[in-house]
Amino acid sequence: MAHIVATRPLLDGALDALRETHTVTVHDPDPSGDRTEEDLIALAAEADVLLSVLADPLTERVFAACPHLQMVAQYAVGVDNIDLDAATEHGVVVSHTPGVLTDATADQAWALLLAAARHVRAADQYVRDGHFERWETTVLLGMELADKTLGIVGLGRIGQAVARRALGFGMDVVYHNRRRANPTVERQTGARYVSLDNLLATSDVVSLHCPHNEDSHHLIDAAALERMKETALLVNTARGAVVDEAALVEALGEGEIAGAGLDVFEHEPDVHPGLLDQDRVVLAPHLGSATTRARRRMADMVVESIQAVLQGAESVPHRAA
Ligand code: GLV
Ligand code: GLV
């Protein structure tokens, strides 16, 4: 009988299959914010399996202090919060949830794109504030998407799903990726490969779908924002630190770009205060995978991976390290 510790509750009943044969302890979110290394060490000191989220910093220090730990089951596709080398060194298997949140995240990118293009946030406020006294000819005019260019940075699974949706809106799609996608992907998505500079200069909407790493850190910096059209929108459902948030605040303030839809932030859960008072910015608290279906499937994958490890299976499904 293994001890499984979850740092957050999942959907109701999600871990029931594990409870039949193991001890499962589910912790409530910490009211004071995201957990620190010390918090995690305290939670996981006796755990065989830790069920983690992106906000849990799983560092070498944590692995060293949790000698029973056999596995980290990450409830996310990204493993940015986990020191994978340290996990391997300490003999800890890491699993994650790739694939099942692709459509949910692509939908969220489109929700933010449309909201920014058509002032949905300001329009809602306008009605609530009692300003809808008559139909107006020039109030809250937005960007029409047909024939506009969508620039996708990172044509992985999510980037491709965003591109496929763009076909329905009649947009031209260009993309930039570290490596050019294969011809089949290009054909299916209708996306044309261009340099990043070209993408920034020609896109009416730039949507980010690359992972965060050394190469993509602050990929969208002051110079990149300056290259964008003054009428362009930036959408980020990838990782906050792909964008230099201070530079973005400045670019929005100076009118170097027209607006943004942001699901992720450089220092989550903190949001740059300069973003909060911008009219043309739509914000969401990292909701990319937040559909019932995606969260249910993520939980199923987590359970499947944990069962494999605890049964000593030779190959662990959805393994990240
Ligand atoms: C969400 O950002 C994830 O990586 O699952
Ligand atoms: C989604 O699951 C991705 O890895 O792009």
GROMACS .gro file of C-alpha atoms and ligand atoms in nm:
model
  331
    1MET     CA    1   0.000   0.000   0.000
    2ALA     CA    2   0.157   0.322  -0.118
    3HIS     CA    3   0.104   0.675   0.010
    4ILE     CA    4  -0.009   0.913  -0.263
    5VAL     CA    5  -0.009   1.283  -0.181
    6ALA     CA    6  -0.186   1.539  -0.400
    7THR     CA    7  -0.098   1.907  -0.358
    8ARG     CA    8  -0.444   2.015  -0.483
    9PRO     CA    9  -0.786   1.850  -0.508
   10LEU     CA   10  -0.879   1.728  -0.859
   11LEU     CA   11  -1.232   1.673  -0.991
   12ASP     CA   12  -1.461   1.483  -0.755
   13GLY     CA   13  -1.395   1.112  -0.760
   14ALA     CA   14  -1.091   1.147  -0.990
   15LEU     CA   15  -0.863   0.950  -0.757
   16ASP     CA   16  -1.116   0.690  -0.638
   17ALA     CA   17  -0.950   0.408  -0.833
   18LEU     CA   18  -0.629   0.471  -0.640
   19ARG     CA   19  -0.805   0.479  -0.304
   20GLU     CA   20  -0.911   0.116  -0.341
   21THR     CA   21  -0.556  -0.006  -0.285
   22HIS     CA   22  -0.358   0.292  -0.159
   23THR     CA   23  -0.367   0.576   0.089
   24VAL     CA   24  -0.448   0.901  -0.086
   25THR     CA   25  -0.404   1.233   0.093
   26VAL     CA   26  -0.537   1.539  -0.087
   27HIS     CA   27  -0.429   1.879   0.038
   28ASP     CA   28  -0.633   2.193  -0.004
   29PRO     CA   29  -0.466   2.484  -0.181
   30ASP     CA   30  -0.259   2.693   0.057
   31PRO     CA   31  -0.461   3.006   0.138
   32SER     CA   32  -0.144   3.213   0.142
   33GLY     CA   33  -0.058   3.133  -0.219
   34ASP     CA   34   0.149   2.885  -0.416
   35ARG     CA   35   0.357   2.638  -0.222
   36THR     CA   36   0.725   2.685  -0.148
   37GLU     CA   37   0.994   2.415  -0.145
   38GLU     CA   38   0.955   2.393   0.235
   39ASP     CA   39   0.579   2.346   0.204
   40LEU     CA   40   0.630   2.067  -0.046
   41ILE     CA   41   0.891   1.895   0.167
   42ALA     CA   42   0.648   1.904   0.458
   43LEU     CA   43   0.369   1.756   0.243
   44ALA     CA   44   0.576   1.496   0.063
   45ALA     CA   45   0.824   1.383   0.330
   46GLU     CA   46   0.645   1.048   0.372
   47ALA     CA   47   0.498   1.021   0.023
   48ASP     CA   48   0.569   0.748  -0.231
   49VAL     CA   49   0.393   0.940  -0.506
   50LEU     CA   50   0.341   1.315  -0.530
   51LEU     CA   51   0.063   1.447  -0.753
   52SER     CA   52   0.182   1.795  -0.848
   53VAL     CA   53   0.077   2.102  -1.046
   54LEU     CA   54   0.279   2.361  -1.239
   55ALA     CA   55   0.292   2.593  -0.940
   56ASP     CA   56   0.477   2.340  -0.721
   57PRO     CA   57   0.855   2.398  -0.731
   58LEU     CA   58   1.003   2.046  -0.739
   59THR     CA   59   1.372   2.115  -0.703
   60GLU     CA   60   1.677   1.910  -0.616
   61ARG     CA   61   1.624   2.020  -0.255
   62VAL     CA   62   1.275   1.875  -0.247
   63PHE     CA   63   1.385   1.545  -0.402
   64ALA     CA   64   1.675   1.517  -0.158
   65ALA     CA   65   1.440   1.571   0.137
   66CYS     CA   66   1.178   1.316   0.027
   67PRO     CA   67   1.357   0.980   0.037
   68HIS     CA   68   1.047   0.765  -0.017
   69LEU     CA   69   0.945   0.942  -0.332
   70GLN     CA   70   0.923   0.705  -0.631
   71MET     CA   71   0.718   0.919  -0.859
   72VAL     CA   72   0.594   1.268  -0.941
   73ALA     CA   73   0.268   1.261  -1.137
   74GLN     CA   74   0.232   1.607  -1.286
   75TYR     CA   75  -0.123   1.728  -1.352
   76ALA     CA   76  -0.018   1.933  -1.659
   77VAL     CA   77   0.152   1.882  -1.991
   78GLY     CA   78   0.434   2.121  -1.897
   79VAL     CA   79   0.698   2.016  -1.646
   80ASP     CA   80   0.865   2.359  -1.616
   81ASN     CA   81   0.843   2.338  -1.236
   82ILE     CA   82   1.029   2.009  -1.208
   83ASP     CA   83   1.407   1.964  -1.209
   84LEU     CA   84   1.400   1.654  -1.428
   85ASP     CA   85   1.771   1.583  -1.389
   86ALA     CA   86   1.738   1.588  -1.011
   87ALA     CA   87   1.433   1.361  -1.034
   88THR     CA   88   1.630   1.109  -1.240
   89GLU     CA   89   1.927   1.132  -1.006
   90HIS     CA   90   1.703   1.049  -0.712
   91GLY     CA   91   1.537   0.766  -0.902
   92VAL     CA   92   1.203   0.946  -0.925
   93VAL     CA   93   0.985   0.876  -1.229
   94VAL     CA   94   0.797   1.179  -1.369
   95SER     CA   95   0.475   1.155  -1.569
   96HIS     CA   96   0.265   1.432  -1.728
   97THR     CA   97  -0.051   1.477  -1.938
   98PRO     CA   98   0.034   1.551  -2.301
   99GLY     CA   99  -0.220   1.564  -2.583
  100VAL     CA  100  -0.546   1.579  -2.386
  101LEU     CA  101  -0.544   1.954  -2.330
  102THR     CA  102  -0.459   2.052  -2.686
  103ASP     CA  103  -0.813   2.143  -2.795
  104ALA     CA  104  -0.901   2.309  -2.465
  105THR     CA  105  -0.594   2.532  -2.486
  106ALA     CA  106  -0.653   2.613  -2.853
  107ASP     CA  107  -1.012   2.712  -2.766
  108GLN     CA  108  -0.882   2.937  -2.489
  109ALA     CA  109  -0.639   3.107  -2.729
  110TRP     CA  110  -0.935   3.177  -2.958
  111ALA     CA  111  -1.153   3.297  -2.671
  112LEU     CA  112  -0.887   3.554  -2.580
  113LEU     CA  113  -0.821   3.640  -2.945
  114LEU     CA  114  -1.188   3.709  -3.013
  115ALA     CA  115  -1.232   3.891  -2.684
  116ALA     CA  116  -0.940   4.121  -2.765
  117ALA     CA  117  -1.045   4.168  -3.129
  118ARG     CA  118  -1.405   4.259  -3.040
  119HIS     CA  119  -1.360   4.433  -2.703
  120VAL     CA  120  -1.571   4.172  -2.524
  121ARG     CA  121  -1.450   4.278  -2.182
  122ALA     CA  122  -1.517   4.648  -2.237
  123ALA     CA  123  -1.849   4.571  -2.408
  124ASP     CA  124  -1.969   4.367  -2.112
  125GLN     CA  125  -1.871   4.649  -1.878
  126TYR     CA  126  -2.044   4.903  -2.102
  127VAL     CA  127  -2.374   4.716  -2.070
  128ARG     CA  128  -2.339   4.655  -1.696
  129ASP     CA  129  -2.254   5.021  -1.641
  130GLY     CA  130  -2.583   5.125  -1.806
  131HIS     CA  131  -2.429   5.287  -2.115
  132PHE     CA  132  -2.641   5.089  -2.361
  133GLU     CA  133  -2.902   5.361  -2.405
  134ARG     CA  134  -2.921   5.345  -2.784
  135TRP     CA  135  -2.754   5.157  -3.071
  136GLU     CA  136  -2.439   5.344  -3.168
  137THR     CA  137  -2.263   5.353  -3.502
  138THR     CA  138  -1.907   5.395  -3.377
  139VAL     CA  139  -1.888   5.247  -3.029
  140LEU     CA  140  -1.636   4.969  -2.959
  141LEU     CA  141  -1.538   4.900  -3.317
  142GLY     CA  142  -1.308   4.602  -3.338
  143MET     CA  143  -1.093   4.404  -3.576
  144GLU     CA  144  -1.259   4.181  -3.835
  145LEU     CA  145  -1.061   3.860  -3.869
  146ALA     CA  146  -1.139   3.748  -4.225
  147ASP     CA  147  -0.841   3.802  -4.458
  148LYS     CA  148  -0.622   3.906  -4.165
  149THR     CA  149  -0.297   3.726  -4.088
  150LEU     CA  150  -0.254   3.508  -3.781
  151GLY     CA  151   0.107   3.447  -3.682
  152ILE     CA  152   0.164   3.134  -3.476
  153VAL     CA  153   0.486   3.107  -3.282
  154GLY     CA  154   0.541   2.736  -3.215
  155LEU     CA  155   0.353   2.493  -3.441
  156GLY     CA  156   0.331   2.201  -3.199
  157ARG     CA  157   0.005   2.025  -3.119
  158ILE     CA  158  -0.158   2.334  -2.970
  159GLY     CA  159  -0.026   2.570  -3.237
  160GLN     CA  160  -0.162   2.338  -3.505
  161ALA     CA  161  -0.503   2.322  -3.337
  162VAL     CA  162  -0.511   2.704  -3.326
  163ALA     CA  163  -0.416   2.718  -3.696
  164ARG     CA  164  -0.693   2.473  -3.794
  165ARG     CA  165  -0.950   2.692  -3.620
  166ALA     CA  166  -0.820   2.994  -3.813
  167LEU     CA  167  -0.928   2.834  -4.141
  168GLY     CA  168  -1.289   2.868  -4.025
  169PHE     CA  169  -1.238   3.239  -3.968
  170GLY     CA  170  -1.090   3.292  -4.314
  171MET     CA  171  -0.754   3.406  -4.181
  172ASP     CA  172  -0.417   3.361  -4.350
  173VAL     CA  173  -0.186   3.170  -4.121
  174VAL     CA  174   0.191   3.202  -4.099
  175TYR     CA  175   0.405   3.030  -3.841
  176HIS     CA  176   0.750   3.025  -3.699
  177ASN     CA  177   0.902   2.723  -3.530
  178ARG     CA  178   1.254   2.627  -3.439
  179ARG     CA  179   1.230   2.357  -3.703
  180ARG     CA  180   1.007   2.382  -4.006
  181ALA     CA  181   0.702   2.152  -3.977
  182ASN     CA  182   0.663   1.864  -4.220
  183PRO     CA  183   0.464   1.918  -4.542
  184THR     CA  184   0.162   1.721  -4.416
  185VAL     CA  185   0.125   1.947  -4.112
  186GLU     CA  186   0.168   2.254  -4.332
  187ARG     CA  187  -0.100   2.129  -4.570
  188GLN     CA  188  -0.347   2.037  -4.293
  189THR     CA  189  -0.311   2.366  -4.112
  190GLY     CA  190  -0.264   2.586  -4.417
  191ALA     CA  191   0.019   2.754  -4.225
  192ARG     CA  192   0.311   2.907  -4.415
  193TYR     CA  193   0.660   2.902  -4.263
  194VAL     CA  194   0.824   3.244  -4.220
  195SER     CA  195   1.105   3.395  -4.013
  196LEU     CA  196   1.010   3.534  -3.673
  197ASP     CA  197   1.087   3.888  -3.793
  198ASN     CA  198   0.860   3.843  -4.091
  199LEU     CA  199   0.585   3.696  -3.872
  200LEU     CA  200   0.600   3.985  -3.628
  201ALA     CA  201   0.597   4.247  -3.901
  202THR     CA  202   0.309   4.100  -4.104
  203SER     CA  203   0.071   3.943  -3.850
  204ASP     CA  204  -0.249   4.111  -3.733
  205VAL     CA  205  -0.262   3.866  -3.443
  206VAL     CA  206   0.045   3.696  -3.294
  207SER     CA  207  -0.038   3.387  -3.086
  208LEU     CA  208   0.229   3.213  -2.878
  209HIS     CA  209   0.244   2.833  -2.853
  210CYS     CA  210   0.609   2.754  -2.791
  211PRO     CA  211   0.751   2.604  -2.472
  212HIS     CA  212   0.949   2.825  -2.236
  213ASN     CA  213   1.322   2.753  -2.239
  214GLU     CA  214   1.651   2.940  -2.271
  215ASP     CA  215   1.588   3.014  -2.638
  216SER     CA  216   1.231   3.137  -2.594
  217HIS     CA  217   1.282   3.339  -2.273
  218HIS     CA  218   1.162   3.694  -2.351
  219LEU     CA  219   1.134   3.600  -2.717
  220ILE     CA  220   0.873   3.876  -2.732
  221ASP     CA  221   1.080   4.163  -2.595
  222ALA     CA  222   1.077   4.537  -2.662
  223ALA     CA  223   1.236   4.496  -3.005
  224ALA     CA  224   0.990   4.225  -3.108
  225LEU     CA  225   0.693   4.432  -2.990
  226GLU     CA  226   0.823   4.728  -3.184
  227ARG     CA  227   0.836   4.518  -3.497
  228MET     CA  228   0.466   4.431  -3.464
  229LYS     CA  229   0.195   4.637  -3.634
  230GLU     CA  230   0.038   4.912  -3.424
  231THR     CA  231  -0.298   4.750  -3.492
  232ALA     CA  232  -0.182   4.401  -3.391
  233LEU     CA  233  -0.295   4.187  -3.099
  234LEU     CA  234  -0.078   3.952  -2.893
  235VAL     CA  235  -0.225   3.632  -2.748
  236ASN     CA  236  -0.033   3.423  -2.496
  237THR     CA  237  -0.163   3.088  -2.373
  238ALA     CA  238   0.188   2.934  -2.363
  239ARG     CA  239   0.416   3.053  -2.085
  240GLY     CA  240   0.435   3.399  -1.932
  241ALA     CA  241   0.812   3.431  -1.951
  242VAL     CA  242   0.812   3.398  -2.330
  243VAL     CA  243   0.704   3.765  -2.311
  244ASP     CA  244   0.896   4.043  -2.139
  245GLU     CA  245   0.594   4.160  -1.942
  246ALA     CA  246   0.739   4.501  -1.854
  247ALA     CA  247   0.813   4.563  -2.222
  248LEU     CA  248   0.459   4.455  -2.310
  249VAL     CA  249   0.310   4.703  -2.062
  250GLU     CA  250   0.520   4.974  -2.219
  251ALA     CA  251   0.432   4.875  -2.576
  252LEU     CA  252   0.060   4.879  -2.491
  253GLY     CA  253   0.093   5.213  -2.318
  254GLU     CA  254   0.278   5.365  -2.612
  255GLY     CA  255   0.033   5.223  -2.864
  256GLU     CA  256   0.301   5.009  -3.030
  257ILE     CA  257   0.048   4.727  -3.041
  258ALA     CA  258  -0.330   4.748  -3.004
  259GLY     CA  259  -0.412   4.487  -2.743
  260ALA     CA  260  -0.346   4.152  -2.583
  261GLY     CA  261  -0.516   3.839  -2.453
  262LEU     CA  262  -0.315   3.679  -2.175
  263ASP     CA  263  -0.373   3.348  -2.001
  264VAL     CA  264  -0.022   3.320  -1.856
  265PHE     CA  265   0.209   3.561  -1.676
  266GLU     CA  266   0.577   3.598  -1.616
  267HIS     CA  267   0.550   3.572  -1.236
  268GLU     CA  268   0.230   3.374  -1.178
  269PRO     CA  269   0.017   3.418  -0.982
  270ASP     CA  270   0.134   3.782  -0.977
  271VAL     CA  271   0.022   3.995  -1.269
  272HIS     CA  272   0.212   4.307  -1.370
  273PRO     CA  273   0.001   4.595  -1.231
  274GLY     CA  274   0.051   4.780  -1.560
  275LEU     CA  275  -0.165   4.518  -1.733
  276LEU     CA  276  -0.460   4.563  -1.499
  277ASP     CA  277  -0.552   4.914  -1.610
  278GLN     CA  278  -0.520   4.858  -1.986
  279ASP     CA  279  -0.851   4.864  -2.165
  280ARG     CA  280  -0.746   4.649  -2.458
  281VAL     CA  281  -0.606   4.367  -2.247
  282VAL     CA  282  -0.807   4.057  -2.159
  283LEU     CA  283  -0.673   3.848  -1.873
  284ALA     CA  284  -0.737   3.494  -1.751
  285PRO     CA  285  -0.583   3.298  -1.461
  286HIS     CA  286  -0.404   3.023  -1.662
  287LEU     CA  287  -0.723   2.850  -1.782
  288GLY     CA  288  -0.584   2.681  -2.094
  289SER     CA  289  -0.676   2.329  -1.981
  290ALA     CA  290  -0.977   2.439  -1.776
  291THR     CA  291  -1.255   2.242  -1.942
  292THR     CA  292  -1.430   1.961  -1.758
  293ARG     CA  293  -1.334   1.717  -2.032
  294ALA     CA  294  -0.966   1.809  -2.040
  295ARG     CA  295  -0.936   1.804  -1.661
  296ARG     CA  296  -1.115   1.468  -1.646
  297ARG     CA  297  -0.881   1.321  -1.908
  298MET     CA  298  -0.577   1.467  -1.735
  299ALA     CA  299  -0.687   1.302  -1.410
  300ASP     CA  300  -0.739   0.969  -1.588
  301MET     CA  301  -0.386   0.988  -1.730
  302VAL     CA  302  -0.241   1.070  -1.391
  303VAL     CA  303  -0.416   0.769  -1.237
  304GLU     CA  304  -0.302   0.543  -1.522
  305SER     CA  305   0.061   0.649  -1.480
  306ILE     CA  306   0.055   0.614  -1.102
  307GLN     CA  307  -0.097   0.265  -1.124
  308ALA     CA  308   0.171   0.159  -1.371
  309VAL     CA  309   0.451   0.275  -1.143
  310LEU     CA  310   0.300   0.122  -0.830
  311GLN     CA  311   0.243  -0.208  -1.010
  312GLY     CA  312   0.607  -0.207  -1.117
  313ALA     CA  313   0.520  -0.191  -1.487
  314GLU     CA  314   0.820  -0.190  -1.714
  315SER     CA  315   0.704   0.100  -1.920
  316VAL     CA  316   0.516   0.387  -1.762
  317PRO     CA  317   0.259   0.560  -1.983
  318HIS     CA  318   0.288   0.940  -2.025
  319ARG     CA  319   0.636   0.942  -1.880
  320ALA     CA  320   0.829   1.271  -1.895
  321ALA     CA  321   1.148   1.153  -1.720
  322GLV     C1  322  -0.057   2.404  -1.860
  322GLV     O1  323  -0.004   2.510  -1.873
  322GLV     C2  324   0.007   2.276  -1.872
  322GLV     O2  325   0.129   2.269  -1.897
  322GLV     O3  326  -0.064   2.176  -1.855
  323GLV     C1  327  -0.021   1.974  -2.606
  323GLV     O1  328  -0.056   1.877  -2.547
  323GLV     C2  329   0.113   2.005  -2.654
  323GLV     O2  330   0.210   1.948  -2.601
  323GLV     O3  331   0.125   2.088  -2.747
   0.00000   0.00000   0.00000
